[in-house]
């Protein structure tokens, strides 16, 4: 039987052995937690606390300011120290609520709205929205918006993205092994929103233990199946995942709902379970800390707002001084220059490497080998698009489908001339997206 996959892609060294066999460890934050009010796509949340207020864990400290927005909750008890701009991973200054941790971890008390079987579709969506849940594997799109398509009856598939194709990341793997009941339970809750949909747990075949466990636990669930995907990057990309699982294609102008699909990350599905069944808002997530420069690579359950420095300290710090520090995966993450920034709802990983291989590269001229075209999952010509971007030829960039690039980094990885193809294309895409937003 052919394995489910897509055309293109690459097979980089995955580095997962560094942390995959170590159970999730709970860690406590330091004396100060910072909660940026913009941890999601859409309008920033609006603070509803003031300096000097005492807050409890699970207390809402910022409310959503629109449909495409999400509230923010305190993850510890303490005193609001300030409401001011603070630097985040991207380097931007973002308005944030700063809480001084009192170390007591008193909470508001967590109670579900009602037994799941008594909740209506609208009530479930209200719980998810009020819990502040966003996409936790990527850009942070508010989950209640994703689960509210115009025509819910036309949704055929609800896909739990369990691929975890980024090298080094193992947080989803540990979550699947340690809390499969919450993952399956969250998927069943989402399926209650779509009467005609089938649930799919889509897992890369480099995780045979997860596939076997999930299949055993869902063998009596007629609306849920487990699909083994071919291990290849970027198998977990939304477009590539949908194609691999269903054979349906989408372009950059479309949403998954346009082809009858809804896709959510593992952590997001678990957050839905915890919100609906346990009454807990989104206050924590699993973060992978790994890389050859890290003393003790593993996965941590981190309270949102904890600084990356505190998370690194829990991993024993750096065994050797790193040349490169990355937030997220090595393919689509961003380089970090300061660890005193807060973790957020979308913080997936902290990587430390002894060598900065990208900085050591010396780009040369294109040799027209076509390798970038072979690996591109978007089926465009990256070498040409990069040329257009360098020359700022916007029309040629658009005419040659530059907006179909998903910024996965495959072309830059495979290029023998070491050209920064993805970076060039990404810059032009940002310009075009900003123009369209205006």
GROMACS .gro file of C-alpha atoms in nm:
model
  438
    1UNK     CA    1   0.000   0.000   0.000
    2UNK     CA    2   0.141   0.339  -0.099
    3UNK     CA    3   0.221   0.568   0.192
    4UNK     CA    4   0.032   0.892   0.219
    5UNK     CA    5   0.248   1.183   0.113
    6UNK     CA    6   0.287   1.472  -0.132
    7UNK     CA    7   0.510   1.565  -0.424
    8UNK     CA    8   0.843   1.722  -0.328
    9UNK     CA    9   0.989   1.760   0.019
   10UNK     CA   10   1.322   1.673   0.180
   11UNK     CA   11   1.473   1.439   0.440
   12UNK     CA   12   1.692   1.645   0.675
   13UNK     CA   13   1.860   1.494   0.981
   14UNK     CA   14   1.580   1.498   1.237
   15UNK     CA   15   1.773   1.509   1.567
   16UNK     CA   16   1.470   1.373   1.753
   17UNK     CA   17   1.669   1.112   1.944
   18UNK     CA   18   1.803   1.386   2.171
   19UNK     CA   19   1.470   1.438   2.350
   20UNK     CA   20   1.206   1.192   2.231
   21UNK     CA   21   1.259   0.928   2.501
   22UNK     CA   22   1.244   1.167   2.796
   23UNK     CA   23   0.902   1.213   2.963
   24UNK     CA   24   0.747   1.558   2.988
   25UNK     CA   25   0.870   1.744   3.296
   26UNK     CA   26   0.675   2.014   3.477
   27UNK     CA   27   0.873   2.328   3.557
   28UNK     CA   28   0.795   2.637   3.762
   29UNK     CA   29   0.861   2.987   3.627
   30UNK     CA   30   1.077   3.259   3.778
   31UNK     CA   31   0.977   3.572   3.966
   32UNK     CA   32   0.828   3.756   3.666
   33UNK     CA   33   0.593   3.645   3.391
   34UNK     CA   34   0.516   3.850   3.082
   35UNK     CA   35   0.193   3.808   2.886
   36UNK     CA   36   0.199   3.979   2.545
   37UNK     CA   37  -0.148   4.090   2.442
   38UNK     CA   38  -0.087   3.979   2.083
   39UNK     CA   39  -0.015   3.606   2.084
   40UNK     CA   40  -0.235   3.527   1.788
   41UNK     CA   41  -0.336   3.633   1.439
   42UNK     CA   42  -0.593   3.912   1.453
   43UNK     CA   43  -0.669   4.199   1.688
   44UNK     CA   44  -0.460   4.215   2.009
   45UNK     CA   45  -0.639   4.138   2.335
   46UNK     CA   46  -0.733   4.431   2.562
   47UNK     CA   47  -0.612   4.428   2.922
   48UNK     CA   48  -0.880   4.419   3.192
   49UNK     CA   49  -0.648   4.444   3.493
   50UNK     CA   50  -0.450   4.739   3.629
   51UNK     CA   51  -0.112   4.784   3.789
   52UNK     CA   52  -0.124   4.670   4.151
   53UNK     CA   53  -0.410   4.421   4.101
   54UNK     CA   54  -0.367   4.073   4.248
   55UNK     CA   55  -0.446   3.797   4.003
   56UNK     CA   56  -0.492   3.420   4.031
   57UNK     CA   57  -0.388   3.144   3.795
   58UNK     CA   58  -0.667   3.097   3.543
   59UNK     CA   59  -0.791   3.454   3.579
   60UNK     CA   60  -0.859   3.643   3.257
   61UNK     CA   61  -0.624   3.940   3.236
   62UNK     CA   62  -0.704   4.049   2.880
   63UNK     CA   63  -1.019   4.003   2.675
   64UNK     CA   64  -1.053   3.954   2.302
   65UNK     CA   65  -1.117   4.273   2.108
   66UNK     CA   66  -1.290   4.123   1.807
   67UNK     CA   67  -1.407   3.801   1.642
   68UNK     CA   68  -1.055   3.720   1.522
   69UNK     CA   69  -0.888   3.766   1.860
   70UNK     CA   70  -0.834   3.566   2.180
   71UNK     CA   71  -0.829   3.643   2.553
   72UNK     CA   72  -0.519   3.597   2.769
   73UNK     CA   73  -0.507   3.432   3.111
   74UNK     CA   74  -0.262   3.451   3.401
   75UNK     CA   75  -0.078   3.124   3.454
   76UNK     CA   76   0.035   3.206   3.811
   77UNK     CA   77  -0.095   3.402   4.107
   78UNK     CA   78   0.071   3.731   4.189
   79UNK     CA   79   0.056   4.107   4.144
   80UNK     CA   80   0.032   4.302   3.819
   81UNK     CA   81   0.367   4.478   3.811
   82UNK     CA   82   0.320   4.676   3.491
   83UNK     CA   83   0.126   4.705   3.167
   84UNK     CA   84   0.385   4.815   2.916
   85UNK     CA   85   0.558   4.724   2.589
   86UNK     CA   86   0.793   4.427   2.624
   87UNK     CA   87   1.017   4.264   2.366
   88UNK     CA   88   0.908   3.932   2.217
   89UNK     CA   89   1.088   3.664   2.014
   90UNK     CA   90   1.048   3.850   1.684
   91UNK     CA   91   1.229   4.152   1.831
   92UNK     CA   92   0.913   4.365   1.831
   93UNK     CA   93   0.793   4.557   2.133
   94UNK     CA   94   0.442   4.435   2.220
   95UNK     CA   95   0.208   4.571   2.487
   96UNK     CA   96   0.212   4.318   2.771
   97UNK     CA   97   0.078   4.250   3.119
   98UNK     CA   98   0.368   4.184   3.357
   99UNK     CA   99   0.289   3.976   3.668
  100UNK     CA  100   0.515   3.933   3.970
  101UNK     CA  101   0.488   3.567   4.071
  102UNK     CA  102   0.407   3.521   4.441
  103UNK     CA  103   0.504   3.152   4.429
  104UNK     CA  104   0.171   3.038   4.575
  105UNK     CA  105   0.011   2.927   4.247
  106UNK     CA  106  -0.340   2.989   4.377
  107UNK     CA  107  -0.603   2.944   4.107
  108UNK     CA  108  -0.958   3.053   4.046
  109UNK     CA  109  -1.092   2.698   4.052
  110UNK     CA  110  -1.175   2.513   3.732
  111UNK     CA  111  -1.518   2.370   3.655
  112UNK     CA  112  -1.666   2.263   3.321
  113UNK     CA  113  -1.973   2.450   3.200
  114UNK     CA  114  -2.179   2.130   3.188
  115UNK     CA  115  -2.134   1.760   3.103
  116UNK     CA  116  -2.011   1.734   2.745
  117UNK     CA  117  -2.319   1.545   2.624
  118UNK     CA  118  -2.542   1.832   2.736
  119UNK     CA  119  -2.349   2.106   2.555
  120UNK     CA  120  -2.476   2.245   2.225
  121UNK     CA  121  -2.254   2.333   1.930
  122UNK     CA  122  -2.274   2.703   2.015
  123UNK     CA  123  -2.187   2.639   2.380
  124UNK     CA  124  -1.881   2.435   2.287
  125UNK     CA  125  -1.759   2.711   2.055
  126UNK     CA  126  -1.819   2.968   2.331
  127UNK     CA  127  -1.606   2.764   2.573
  128UNK     CA  128  -1.324   2.734   2.318
  129UNK     CA  129  -1.336   3.107   2.241
  130UNK     CA  130  -1.348   3.207   2.607
  131UNK     CA  131  -1.056   2.974   2.689
  132UNK     CA  132  -0.826   3.173   2.459
  133UNK     CA  133  -0.728   2.873   2.247
  134UNK     CA  134  -0.532   2.943   1.929
  135UNK     CA  135  -0.335   2.731   1.684
  136UNK     CA  136  -0.039   2.618   1.892
  137UNK     CA  137   0.173   2.471   1.615
  138UNK     CA  138   0.213   2.774   1.391
  139UNK     CA  139   0.076   3.123   1.344
  140UNK     CA  140  -0.175   3.123   1.631
  141UNK     CA  141  -0.503   3.150   1.440
  142UNK     CA  142  -0.791   3.169   1.694
  143UNK     CA  143  -0.936   2.819   1.713
  144UNK     CA  144  -1.299   2.921   1.755
  145UNK     CA  145  -1.277   3.101   1.420
  146UNK     CA  146  -1.131   2.796   1.249
  147UNK     CA  147  -1.409   2.581   1.397
  148UNK     CA  148  -1.680   2.821   1.274
  149UNK     CA  149  -1.686   2.781   0.894
  150UNK     CA  150  -1.978   2.928   0.703
  151UNK     CA  151  -2.111   2.584   0.610
  152UNK     CA  152  -2.025   2.332   0.885
  153UNK     CA  153  -2.228   2.059   0.713
  154UNK     CA  154  -1.977   2.063   0.426
  155UNK     CA  155  -1.684   1.967   0.651
  156UNK     CA  156  -1.588   1.609   0.563
  157UNK     CA  157  -1.265   1.570   0.761
  158UNK     CA  158  -1.135   1.692   1.095
  159UNK     CA  159  -0.760   1.626   1.086
  160UNK     CA  160  -0.542   1.622   1.396
  161UNK     CA  161  -0.196   1.717   1.272
  162UNK     CA  162   0.024   1.464   1.454
  163UNK     CA  163   0.299   1.464   1.190
  164UNK     CA  164   0.552   1.681   1.378
  165UNK     CA  165   0.776   1.694   1.070
  166UNK     CA  166   1.011   1.972   1.192
  167UNK     CA  167   1.353   1.830   1.286
  168UNK     CA  168   1.439   1.814   1.658
  169UNK     CA  169   1.083   1.881   1.783
  170UNK     CA  170   0.932   1.602   1.995
  171UNK     CA  171   0.666   1.775   2.208
  172UNK     CA  172   0.375   1.633   2.006
  173UNK     CA  173   0.535   1.287   2.018
  174UNK     CA  174   0.554   1.294   2.398
  175UNK     CA  175   0.201   1.433   2.423
  176UNK     CA  176   0.067   1.148   2.207
  177UNK     CA  177   0.243   0.886   2.419
  178UNK     CA  178   0.165   1.033   2.758
  179UNK     CA  179  -0.181   1.186   2.710
  180UNK     CA  180  -0.346   1.007   2.416
  181UNK     CA  181  -0.680   1.013   2.597
  182UNK     CA  182  -0.686   1.393   2.593
  183UNK     CA  183  -0.591   1.401   2.224
  184UNK     CA  184  -0.863   1.155   2.126
  185UNK     CA  185  -1.111   1.322   2.361
  186UNK     CA  186  -1.038   1.663   2.208
  187UNK     CA  187  -1.088   1.526   1.858
  188UNK     CA  188  -1.423   1.376   1.961
  189UNK     CA  189  -1.531   1.716   2.097
  190UNK     CA  190  -1.443   1.887   1.768
  191UNK     CA  191  -1.632   1.617   1.578
  192UNK     CA  192  -1.943   1.712   1.776
  193UNK     CA  193  -1.931   2.043   1.586
  194UNK     CA  194  -1.943   1.873   1.246
  195UNK     CA  195  -2.213   1.608   1.202
  196UNK     CA  196  -2.087   1.483   0.866
  197UNK     CA  197  -1.713   1.477   0.940
  198UNK     CA  198  -1.470   1.192   0.997
  199UNK     CA  199  -1.179   1.242   1.236
  200UNK     CA  200  -0.825   1.156   1.129
  201UNK     CA  201  -0.515   1.130   1.347
  202UNK     CA  202  -0.240   1.186   1.089
  203UNK     CA  203   0.098   1.058   1.216
  204UNK     CA  204   0.431   1.026   1.036
  205UNK     CA  205   0.551   0.665   1.021
  206UNK     CA  206   0.869   0.744   1.216
  207UNK     CA  207   0.642   0.722   1.524
  208UNK     CA  208   0.523   0.359   1.504
  209UNK     CA  209   0.460   0.342   1.880
  210UNK     CA  210   0.221   0.638   1.859
  211UNK     CA  211   0.043   0.489   1.558
  212UNK     CA  212  -0.004   0.154   1.736
  213UNK     CA  213  -0.125   0.317   2.058
  214UNK     CA  214  -0.372   0.551   1.888
  215UNK     CA  215  -0.509   0.272   1.669
  216UNK     CA  216  -0.565   0.053   1.974
  217UNK     CA  217  -0.744   0.333   2.159
  218UNK     CA  218  -0.968   0.423   1.862
  219UNK     CA  219  -1.050   0.073   1.738
  220UNK     CA  220  -1.407   0.111   1.862
  221UNK     CA  221  -1.450   0.469   1.737
  222UNK     CA  222  -1.626   0.452   1.399
  223UNK     CA  223  -1.576   0.824   1.331
  224UNK     CA  224  -1.199   0.825   1.397
  225UNK     CA  225  -0.914   0.661   1.207
  226UNK     CA  226  -0.536   0.677   1.230
  227UNK     CA  227  -0.341   0.740   0.909
  228UNK     CA  228   0.031   0.667   0.876
  229UNK     CA  229   0.208   0.931   0.665
  230UNK     CA  230   0.542   0.896   0.491
  231UNK     CA  231   0.813   1.064   0.696
  232UNK     CA  232   0.917   1.365   0.494
  233UNK     CA  233   0.945   1.738   0.557
  234UNK     CA  234   0.712   1.939   0.537
  235UNK     CA  235   0.454   1.663   0.578
  236UNK     CA  236   0.290   1.858   0.862
  237UNK     CA  237   0.230   2.171   0.654
  238UNK     CA  238  -0.143   2.238   0.628
  239UNK     CA  239  -0.160   2.216   0.248
  240UNK     CA  240   0.069   1.913   0.220
  241UNK     CA  241  -0.109   1.734   0.505
  242UNK     CA  242  -0.452   1.782   0.351
  243UNK     CA  243  -0.327   1.655   0.015
  244UNK     CA  244  -0.153   1.353   0.169
  245UNK     CA  245  -0.459   1.252   0.371
  246UNK     CA  246  -0.745   1.340   0.135
  247UNK     CA  247  -0.596   1.407  -0.208
  248UNK     CA  248  -0.759   1.751  -0.206
  249UNK     CA  249  -0.562   2.058  -0.313
  250UNK     CA  250  -0.574   2.413  -0.180
  251UNK     CA  251  -0.385   2.727  -0.277
  252UNK     CA  252  -0.284   3.030  -0.076
  253UNK     CA  253  -0.617   3.207  -0.137
  254UNK     CA  254  -0.815   2.919   0.012
  255UNK     CA  255  -0.888   2.792   0.360
  256UNK     CA  256  -0.896   2.420   0.448
  257UNK     CA  257  -1.273   2.456   0.496
  258UNK     CA  258  -1.300   2.536   0.126
  259UNK     CA  259  -1.213   2.171   0.054
  260UNK     CA  260  -1.413   2.033   0.344
  261UNK     CA  261  -1.131   2.005   0.597
  262UNK     CA  262  -1.044   2.140   0.941
  263UNK     CA  263  -0.687   2.094   1.066
  264UNK     CA  264  -0.564   2.139   1.423
  265UNK     CA  265  -0.230   2.076   1.593
  266UNK     CA  266  -0.193   1.814   1.871
  267UNK     CA  267  -0.149   2.072   2.149
  268UNK     CA  268  -0.451   2.267   2.021
  269UNK     CA  269  -0.674   1.959   2.026
  270UNK     CA  270  -0.561   1.879   2.381
  271UNK     CA  271  -0.631   2.241   2.482
  272UNK     CA  272  -0.987   2.201   2.350
  273UNK     CA  273  -1.030   1.892   2.567
  274UNK     CA  274  -0.900   2.067   2.877
  275UNK     CA  275  -1.123   2.369   2.818
  276UNK     CA  276  -1.446   2.178   2.757
  277UNK     CA  277  -1.402   1.879   2.990
  278UNK     CA  278  -1.191   2.033   3.269
  279UNK     CA  279  -1.292   2.398   3.243
  280UNK     CA  280  -0.930   2.513   3.209
  281UNK     CA  281  -0.833   2.808   2.987
  282UNK     CA  282  -0.511   2.800   2.787
  283UNK     CA  283  -0.233   2.868   3.040
  284UNK     CA  284   0.042   2.620   2.954
  285UNK     CA  285   0.196   2.424   2.670
  286UNK     CA  286   0.469   2.169   2.596
  287UNK     CA  287   0.803   2.313   2.479
  288UNK     CA  288   1.095   2.112   2.339
  289UNK     CA  289   1.439   2.230   2.454
  290UNK     CA  290   1.709   2.056   2.254
  291UNK     CA  291   2.014   2.081   2.029
  292UNK     CA  292   2.377   1.972   2.061
  293UNK     CA  293   2.459   2.276   2.277
  294UNK     CA  294   2.190   2.201   2.539
  295UNK     CA  295   2.303   2.017   2.853
  296UNK     CA  296   1.988   1.809   2.908
  297UNK     CA  297   1.750   1.811   2.609
  298UNK     CA  298   1.389   1.723   2.691
  299UNK     CA  299   1.028   1.843   2.682
  300UNK     CA  300   0.880   2.070   2.948
  301UNK     CA  301   0.528   2.165   3.048
  302UNK     CA  302   0.569   2.542   3.060
  303UNK     CA  303   0.337   2.804   3.205
  304UNK     CA  304   0.277   3.063   2.933
  305UNK     CA  305   0.458   3.386   3.016
  306UNK     CA  306   0.767   3.207   3.151
  307UNK     CA  307   1.090   3.346   3.006
  308UNK     CA  308   1.294   3.135   2.768
  309UNK     CA  309   1.588   3.178   3.005
  310UNK     CA  310   1.394   3.001   3.281
  311UNK     CA  311   1.304   2.719   3.042
  312UNK     CA  312   1.666   2.681   2.936
  313UNK     CA  313   1.780   2.675   3.299
  314UNK     CA  314   1.544   2.381   3.362
  315UNK     CA  315   1.732   2.195   3.086
  316UNK     CA  316   2.064   2.255   3.260
  317UNK     CA  317   2.156   2.553   3.045
  318UNK     CA  318   2.403   2.529   2.761
  319UNK     CA  319   2.675   2.265   2.790
  320UNK     CA  320   2.884   2.470   2.548
  321UNK     CA  321   2.836   2.820   2.413
  322UNK     CA  322   2.602   2.804   2.114
  323UNK     CA  323   2.663   2.978   1.786
  324UNK     CA  324   2.292   2.962   1.698
  325UNK     CA  325   1.977   2.981   1.911
  326UNK     CA  326   1.641   2.923   1.745
  327UNK     CA  327   1.283   2.965   1.861
  328UNK     CA  328   1.081   2.691   1.693
  329UNK     CA  329   1.211   2.434   1.448
  330UNK     CA  330   1.532   2.470   1.245
  331UNK     CA  331   1.344   2.492   0.915
  332UNK     CA  332   1.078   2.754   0.992
  333UNK     CA  333   1.181   2.895   1.330
  334UNK     CA  334   1.343   3.231   1.397
  335UNK     CA  335   1.687   3.310   1.534
  336UNK     CA  336   1.699   3.450   1.887
  337UNK     CA  337   1.935   3.713   2.022
  338UNK     CA  338   1.785   3.743   2.371
  339UNK     CA  339   1.650   3.471   2.602
  340UNK     CA  340   1.483   3.715   2.840
  341UNK     CA  341   1.166   3.714   2.630
  342UNK     CA  342   0.843   3.534   2.723
  343UNK     CA  343   0.707   3.207   2.597
  344UNK     CA  344   0.365   3.244   2.437
  345UNK     CA  345   0.079   3.026   2.317
  346UNK     CA  346   0.272   2.951   1.996
  347UNK     CA  347   0.613   2.870   2.153
  348UNK     CA  348   0.702   2.521   2.032
  349UNK     CA  349   1.075   2.487   2.097
  350UNK     CA  350   1.407   2.636   2.198
  351UNK     CA  351   1.707   2.501   2.008
  352UNK     CA  352   2.076   2.561   2.076
  353UNK     CA  353   2.345   2.458   1.826
  354UNK     CA  354   2.722   2.463   1.855
  355UNK     CA  355   2.760   2.564   1.491
  356UNK     CA  356   2.572   2.822   1.286
  357UNK     CA  357   2.580   2.637   0.956
  358UNK     CA  358   2.371   2.896   0.773
  359UNK     CA  359   2.599   3.185   0.867
  360UNK     CA  360   2.900   2.983   0.747
  361UNK     CA  361   2.754   2.938   0.400
  362UNK     CA  362   2.883   3.150   0.113
  363UNK     CA  363   2.613   3.185  -0.155
  364UNK     CA  364   2.718   3.141  -0.514
  365UNK     CA  365   2.548   3.186  -0.852
  366UNK     CA  366   2.257   2.963  -0.954
  367UNK     CA  367   2.375   2.663  -1.159
  368UNK     CA  368   2.024   2.591  -1.298
  369UNK     CA  369   2.024   2.239  -1.153
  370UNK     CA  370   1.651   2.240  -1.080
  371UNK     CA  371   1.681   2.080  -0.737
  372UNK     CA  372   1.478   2.357  -0.575
  373UNK     CA  373   1.194   2.281  -0.815
  374UNK     CA  374   1.209   1.907  -0.740
  375UNK     CA  375   1.167   1.954  -0.365
  376UNK     CA  376   0.919   2.244  -0.366
  377UNK     CA  377   0.582   2.126  -0.229
  378UNK     CA  378   0.419   2.438  -0.378
  379UNK     CA  379   0.532   2.334  -0.730
  380UNK     CA  380   0.681   2.675  -0.812
  381UNK     CA  381   1.031   2.768  -0.934
  382UNK     CA  382   1.209   2.909  -0.627
  383UNK     CA  383   1.524   3.016  -0.813
  384UNK     CA  384   1.322   3.242  -1.044
  385UNK     CA  385   1.106   3.379  -0.764
  386UNK     CA  386   1.416   3.468  -0.563
  387UNK     CA  387   1.557   3.652  -0.866
  388UNK     CA  388   1.235   3.851  -0.904
  389UNK     CA  389   1.235   3.930  -0.532
  390UNK     CA  390   1.598   4.050  -0.545
  391UNK     CA  391   1.516   4.278  -0.837
  392UNK     CA  392   1.192   4.385  -0.671
  393UNK     CA  393   0.997   4.281  -0.980
  394UNK     CA  394   0.661   4.248  -0.809
  395UNK     CA  395   0.455   4.172  -1.119
  396UNK     CA  396   0.683   3.892  -1.237
  397UNK     CA  397   0.682   3.751  -0.883
  398UNK     CA  398   0.302   3.742  -0.881
  399UNK     CA  399   0.274   3.615  -1.240
  400UNK     CA  400   0.496   3.320  -1.150
  401UNK     CA  401   0.283   3.221  -0.850
  402UNK     CA  402   0.517   3.356  -0.584
  403UNK     CA  403   0.235   3.370  -0.331
  404UNK     CA  404   0.202   2.990  -0.347
  405UNK     CA  405   0.530   2.957  -0.153
  406UNK     CA  406   0.466   2.818   0.197
  407UNK     CA  407   0.810   2.933   0.324
  408UNK     CA  408   0.903   2.579   0.428
  409UNK     CA  409   1.274   2.625   0.350
  410UNK     CA  410   1.316   2.314   0.133
  411UNK     CA  411   1.468   2.510  -0.156
  412UNK     CA  412   1.729   2.683   0.060
  413UNK     CA  413   1.815   2.349   0.225
  414UNK     CA  414   1.873   2.166  -0.105
  415UNK     CA  415   2.040   2.445  -0.305
  416UNK     CA  416   2.403   2.347  -0.389
  417UNK     CA  417   2.485   2.714  -0.445
  418UNK     CA  418   2.364   2.791  -0.090
  419UNK     CA  419   2.140   3.073  -0.211
  420UNK     CA  420   1.900   3.217   0.051
  421UNK     CA  421   1.601   3.141  -0.168
  422UNK     CA  422   1.339   3.114   0.105
  423UNK     CA  423   1.450   3.437   0.271
  424UNK     CA  424   1.426   3.633  -0.054
  425UNK     CA  425   1.083   3.492  -0.141
  426UNK     CA  426   0.956   3.541   0.214
  427UNK     CA  427   1.050   3.909   0.206
  428UNK     CA  428   0.853   3.970  -0.113
  429UNK     CA  429   0.554   3.772   0.016
  430UNK     CA  430   0.546   3.991   0.327
  431UNK     CA  431   0.535   4.303   0.112
  432UNK     CA  432   0.252   4.165  -0.101
  433UNK     CA  433   0.050   4.048   0.199
  434UNK     CA  434   0.092   4.389   0.366
  435UNK     CA  435  -0.035   4.562   0.050
  436UNK     CA  436  -0.339   4.338   0.035
  437UNK     CA  437  -0.412   4.400   0.401
  438UNK     CA  438  -0.419   4.776   0.334
   0.00000   0.00000   0.00000
